[in-house]
Amino acid sequence: MVSGEQGNGNVWEWDTGPLGRLVKTAYIAMRRELEGLLKPYGITHTQWSALGVIDHYPGITPSEMEPILMIERPSVTSLINGLVKRGLVYRRDHPEDARSKQIYLTEPGKELAARTRHLTQRIDHAVRQEFTTEEYESLRSLLIRVVQRMDR
């Protein structure tokens, strides 16, 4: 639930604030739903995202993961350490940069990534049900424009 009564009796009106807050509220609602779907697999949203990135880009470095996962370097390091401890990924020396490590999925990591890959489609499908095809495509297009504008 993204809105509701606060401890002091006030009701948070998420739909009347700035656009950024509305976008964040929508993202958090979608993320919470995805986290619920991930619970039986014993991984967090961030771990799941990292597995997907590493699956898509085998040999990616932690510094390359930062902008994709949108988290800072110490958090990437901590995330990878946790995945290594769980036996889902491993590090290998980078052949061209002795200071850097490449990250790869282990077999259990590959299996988990494959078993959970579809979950994002379930969330996307649930959102699509609220819109006509035209509305959904328009929403995507508008959000892409917002991101492009803010990246300038």
mmCIF file of C-alpha atoms in Angstrom:
data_model
loop_
_atom_site.group_PDB
_atom_site.id
_atom_site.type_symbol
_atom_site.label_atom_id
_atom_site.label_comp_id
_atom_site.label_asym_id
_atom_site.label_seq_id
_atom_site.Cartn_x
_atom_site.Cartn_y
_atom_site.Cartn_z
ATOM 1 C CA MET A 1 0.000 0.000 0.000
ATOM 2 C CA VAL A 2 1.459 3.346 -1.023
ATOM 3 C CA SER A 3 -0.848 5.637 0.882
ATOM 4 C CA GLY A 4 -2.676 5.516 4.145
ATOM 5 C CA GLU A 5 -3.138 6.989 7.550
ATOM 6 C CA GLN A 6 0.019 8.112 9.310
ATOM 7 C CA GLY A 7 0.681 7.781 13.039
ATOM 8 C CA ASN A 8 -0.681 11.252 13.755
ATOM 9 C CA GLY A 9 -3.975 10.646 11.952
ATOM 10 C CA ASN A 10 -3.014 12.427 8.741
ATOM 11 C CA VAL A 11 -3.621 10.689 5.434
ATOM 12 C CA TRP A 12 -0.773 10.910 2.946
ATOM 13 C CA GLU A 13 -2.081 12.198 -0.372
ATOM 14 C CA TRP A 14 0.494 10.757 -2.769
ATOM 15 C CA ASP A 15 -1.498 11.725 -5.857
ATOM 16 C CA THR A 16 -1.355 15.495 -5.267
ATOM 17 C CA GLY A 17 2.397 15.985 -4.855
ATOM 18 C CA PRO A 18 5.139 16.657 -7.384
ATOM 19 C CA LEU A 19 5.606 14.416 -10.405
ATOM 20 C CA GLY A 20 8.860 12.962 -9.051
ATOM 21 C CA ARG A 21 7.107 11.772 -5.910
ATOM 22 C CA LEU A 22 4.347 10.206 -7.995
ATOM 23 C CA VAL A 23 6.872 8.361 -10.182
ATOM 24 C CA LYS A 24 8.713 7.166 -7.061
ATOM 25 C CA THR A 25 5.456 6.035 -5.459
ATOM 26 C CA ALA A 26 4.549 4.024 -8.564
ATOM 27 C CA TYR A 27 8.032 2.471 -8.625
ATOM 28 C CA ILE A 28 7.895 1.542 -4.940
ATOM 29 C CA ALA A 29 4.464 -0.060 -5.355
ATOM 30 C CA MET A 30 5.747 -2.148 -8.288
ATOM 31 C CA ARG A 31 8.945 -3.023 -6.416
ATOM 32 C CA ARG A 32 7.013 -4.171 -3.337
ATOM 33 C CA GLU A 33 4.915 -6.464 -5.482
ATOM 34 C CA LEU A 34 8.057 -7.891 -7.082
ATOM 35 C CA GLU A 35 9.669 -8.361 -3.663
ATOM 36 C CA GLY A 36 6.661 -10.426 -2.643
ATOM 37 C CA LEU A 37 7.143 -12.633 -5.687
ATOM 38 C CA LEU A 38 10.866 -12.999 -4.896
ATOM 39 C CA LYS A 39 10.323 -13.999 -1.262
ATOM 40 C CA PRO A 40 9.955 -17.745 -2.006
ATOM 41 C CA TYR A 41 13.310 -17.639 -3.814
ATOM 42 C CA GLY A 42 15.063 -16.115 -0.795
ATOM 43 C CA ILE A 43 16.512 -13.115 -2.618
ATOM 44 C CA THR A 44 15.953 -9.391 -2.474
ATOM 45 C CA HIS A 45 15.017 -7.114 -5.335
ATOM 46 C CA THR A 46 18.576 -5.767 -5.495
ATOM 47 C CA GLN A 47 20.104 -9.263 -5.517
ATOM 48 C CA TRP A 48 17.655 -10.290 -8.229
ATOM 49 C CA SER A 49 18.537 -7.215 -10.287
ATOM 50 C CA ALA A 50 22.246 -7.946 -9.949
ATOM 51 C CA LEU A 51 21.779 -11.570 -11.020
ATOM 52 C CA GLY A 52 19.874 -10.378 -14.080
ATOM 53 C CA VAL A 53 22.584 -7.871 -14.999
ATOM 54 C CA ILE A 54 25.371 -10.423 -14.572
ATOM 55 C CA ASP A 55 23.372 -12.980 -16.557
ATOM 56 C CA HIS A 56 22.959 -10.442 -19.357
ATOM 57 C CA TYR A 57 26.575 -9.214 -19.196
ATOM 58 C CA PRO A 58 28.813 -12.110 -18.071
ATOM 59 C CA GLY A 59 32.171 -10.738 -16.948
ATOM 60 C CA ILE A 60 30.795 -7.318 -16.008
ATOM 61 C CA THR A 61 32.877 -5.363 -13.512
ATOM 62 C CA PRO A 62 31.522 -3.787 -10.335
ATOM 63 C CA SER A 63 32.157 -0.287 -11.708
ATOM 64 C CA GLU A 64 30.120 -1.174 -14.797
ATOM 65 C CA MET A 65 27.292 -2.411 -12.578
ATOM 66 C CA GLU A 66 26.991 0.875 -10.644
ATOM 67 C CA PRO A 67 25.082 2.901 -13.255
ATOM 68 C CA ILE A 68 22.921 -0.055 -14.272
ATOM 69 C CA LEU A 69 21.823 -0.904 -10.722
ATOM 70 C CA MET A 70 21.828 2.784 -9.722
ATOM 71 C CA ILE A 71 23.688 2.107 -6.472
ATOM 72 C CA GLU A 72 27.051 3.371 -5.190
ATOM 73 C CA ARG A 73 30.287 1.382 -5.418
ATOM 74 C CA PRO A 74 30.395 0.308 -1.724
ATOM 75 C CA SER A 75 26.858 -1.060 -2.090
ATOM 76 C CA VAL A 76 27.819 -2.936 -5.259
ATOM 77 C CA THR A 77 30.799 -4.455 -3.434
ATOM 78 C CA SER A 78 28.622 -5.487 -0.492
ATOM 79 C CA LEU A 79 25.998 -6.905 -2.857
ATOM 80 C CA ILE A 80 28.562 -8.970 -4.763
ATOM 81 C CA ASN A 81 30.157 -10.194 -1.513
ATOM 82 C CA GLY A 82 26.756 -11.463 -0.385
ATOM 83 C CA LEU A 83 26.115 -13.203 -3.704
ATOM 84 C CA VAL A 84 29.578 -14.808 -3.566
ATOM 85 C CA LYS A 85 28.876 -16.087 -0.019
ATOM 86 C CA ARG A 86 25.604 -17.603 -1.246
ATOM 87 C CA GLY A 87 27.434 -19.333 -4.093
ATOM 88 C CA LEU A 88 25.494 -17.480 -6.805
ATOM 89 C CA VAL A 89 28.392 -15.556 -8.380
ATOM 90 C CA TYR A 90 32.173 -15.670 -8.533
ATOM 91 C CA ARG A 91 34.924 -13.187 -9.289
ATOM 92 C CA ARG A 92 37.686 -13.585 -11.824
ATOM 93 C CA ASP A 93 40.704 -11.354 -12.427
ATOM 94 C CA HIS A 94 40.147 -8.998 -15.338
ATOM 95 C CA PRO A 95 42.516 -9.993 -18.165
ATOM 96 C CA GLU A 96 43.229 -6.351 -19.112
ATOM 97 C CA ASP A 97 43.101 -4.597 -15.733
ATOM 98 C CA ALA A 98 44.831 -6.229 -12.767
ATOM 99 C CA ARG A 99 42.969 -3.926 -10.330
ATOM 100 C CA SER A 100 39.552 -5.013 -11.542
ATOM 101 C CA LYS A 101 37.485 -8.175 -11.185
ATOM 102 C CA GLN A 102 34.927 -9.613 -13.536
ATOM 103 C CA ILE A 103 31.736 -11.112 -12.133
ATOM 104 C CA TYR A 104 30.103 -14.309 -13.421
ATOM 105 C CA LEU A 105 27.138 -16.425 -12.366
ATOM 106 C CA THR A 106 27.771 -19.872 -10.930
ATOM 107 C CA GLU A 107 25.538 -22.706 -12.088
ATOM 108 C CA PRO A 108 23.143 -22.165 -9.136
ATOM 109 C CA GLY A 109 23.186 -18.434 -9.957
ATOM 110 C CA LYS A 110 22.308 -19.157 -13.597
ATOM 111 C CA GLU A 111 19.482 -21.455 -12.508
ATOM 112 C CA LEU A 112 18.067 -18.871 -10.096
ATOM 113 C CA ALA A 113 18.292 -16.095 -12.699
ATOM 114 C CA ALA A 114 16.485 -18.295 -15.219
ATOM 115 C CA ARG A 115 13.760 -19.317 -12.723
ATOM 116 C CA THR A 116 13.037 -15.713 -11.718
ATOM 117 C CA ARG A 117 13.486 -13.899 -15.044
ATOM 118 C CA HIS A 118 9.757 -13.978 -15.799
ATOM 119 C CA LEU A 119 8.705 -12.199 -12.600
ATOM 120 C CA THR A 120 9.165 -8.748 -14.061
ATOM 121 C CA GLN A 121 6.772 -9.709 -16.843
ATOM 122 C CA ARG A 122 4.116 -10.542 -14.235
ATOM 123 C CA ILE A 123 4.377 -7.058 -12.753
ATOM 124 C CA ASP A 124 4.396 -5.466 -16.202
ATOM 125 C CA HIS A 125 1.339 -7.496 -17.183
ATOM 126 C CA ALA A 126 -0.538 -6.408 -14.048
ATOM 127 C CA VAL A 127 0.196 -2.758 -14.846
ATOM 128 C CA ARG A 128 -0.774 -3.211 -18.510
ATOM 129 C CA GLN A 129 -4.202 -4.434 -17.421
ATOM 130 C CA GLU A 130 -4.957 -0.946 -16.100
ATOM 131 C CA PHE A 131 -4.409 0.704 -19.491
ATOM 132 C CA THR A 132 -5.396 0.420 -23.101
ATOM 133 C CA THR A 133 -2.520 -0.485 -25.406
ATOM 134 C CA GLU A 134 -2.319 3.132 -26.533
ATOM 135 C CA GLU A 135 -2.280 4.458 -22.960
ATOM 136 C CA TYR A 136 0.416 2.001 -21.923
ATOM 137 C CA GLU A 137 2.641 2.862 -24.887
ATOM 138 C CA SER A 138 2.051 6.557 -24.251
ATOM 139 C CA LEU A 139 3.027 6.153 -20.586
ATOM 140 C CA ARG A 140 6.243 4.356 -21.590
ATOM 141 C CA SER A 141 7.020 7.024 -24.169
ATOM 142 C CA LEU A 142 6.410 9.850 -21.715
ATOM 143 C CA LEU A 143 8.560 8.255 -19.013
ATOM 144 C CA ILE A 144 11.369 7.725 -21.538
ATOM 145 C CA ARG A 145 11.170 11.430 -22.379
ATOM 146 C CA VAL A 146 11.332 12.365 -18.700
ATOM 147 C CA VAL A 147 14.452 10.229 -18.221
ATOM 148 C CA GLN A 148 16.075 11.636 -21.355
ATOM 149 C CA ARG A 149 15.348 15.184 -20.243
ATOM 150 C CA MET A 150 16.731 14.630 -16.774
ATOM 151 C CA ASP A 151 19.880 12.940 -18.141
ATOM 152 C CA ARG A 152 20.841 16.052 -20.149
#
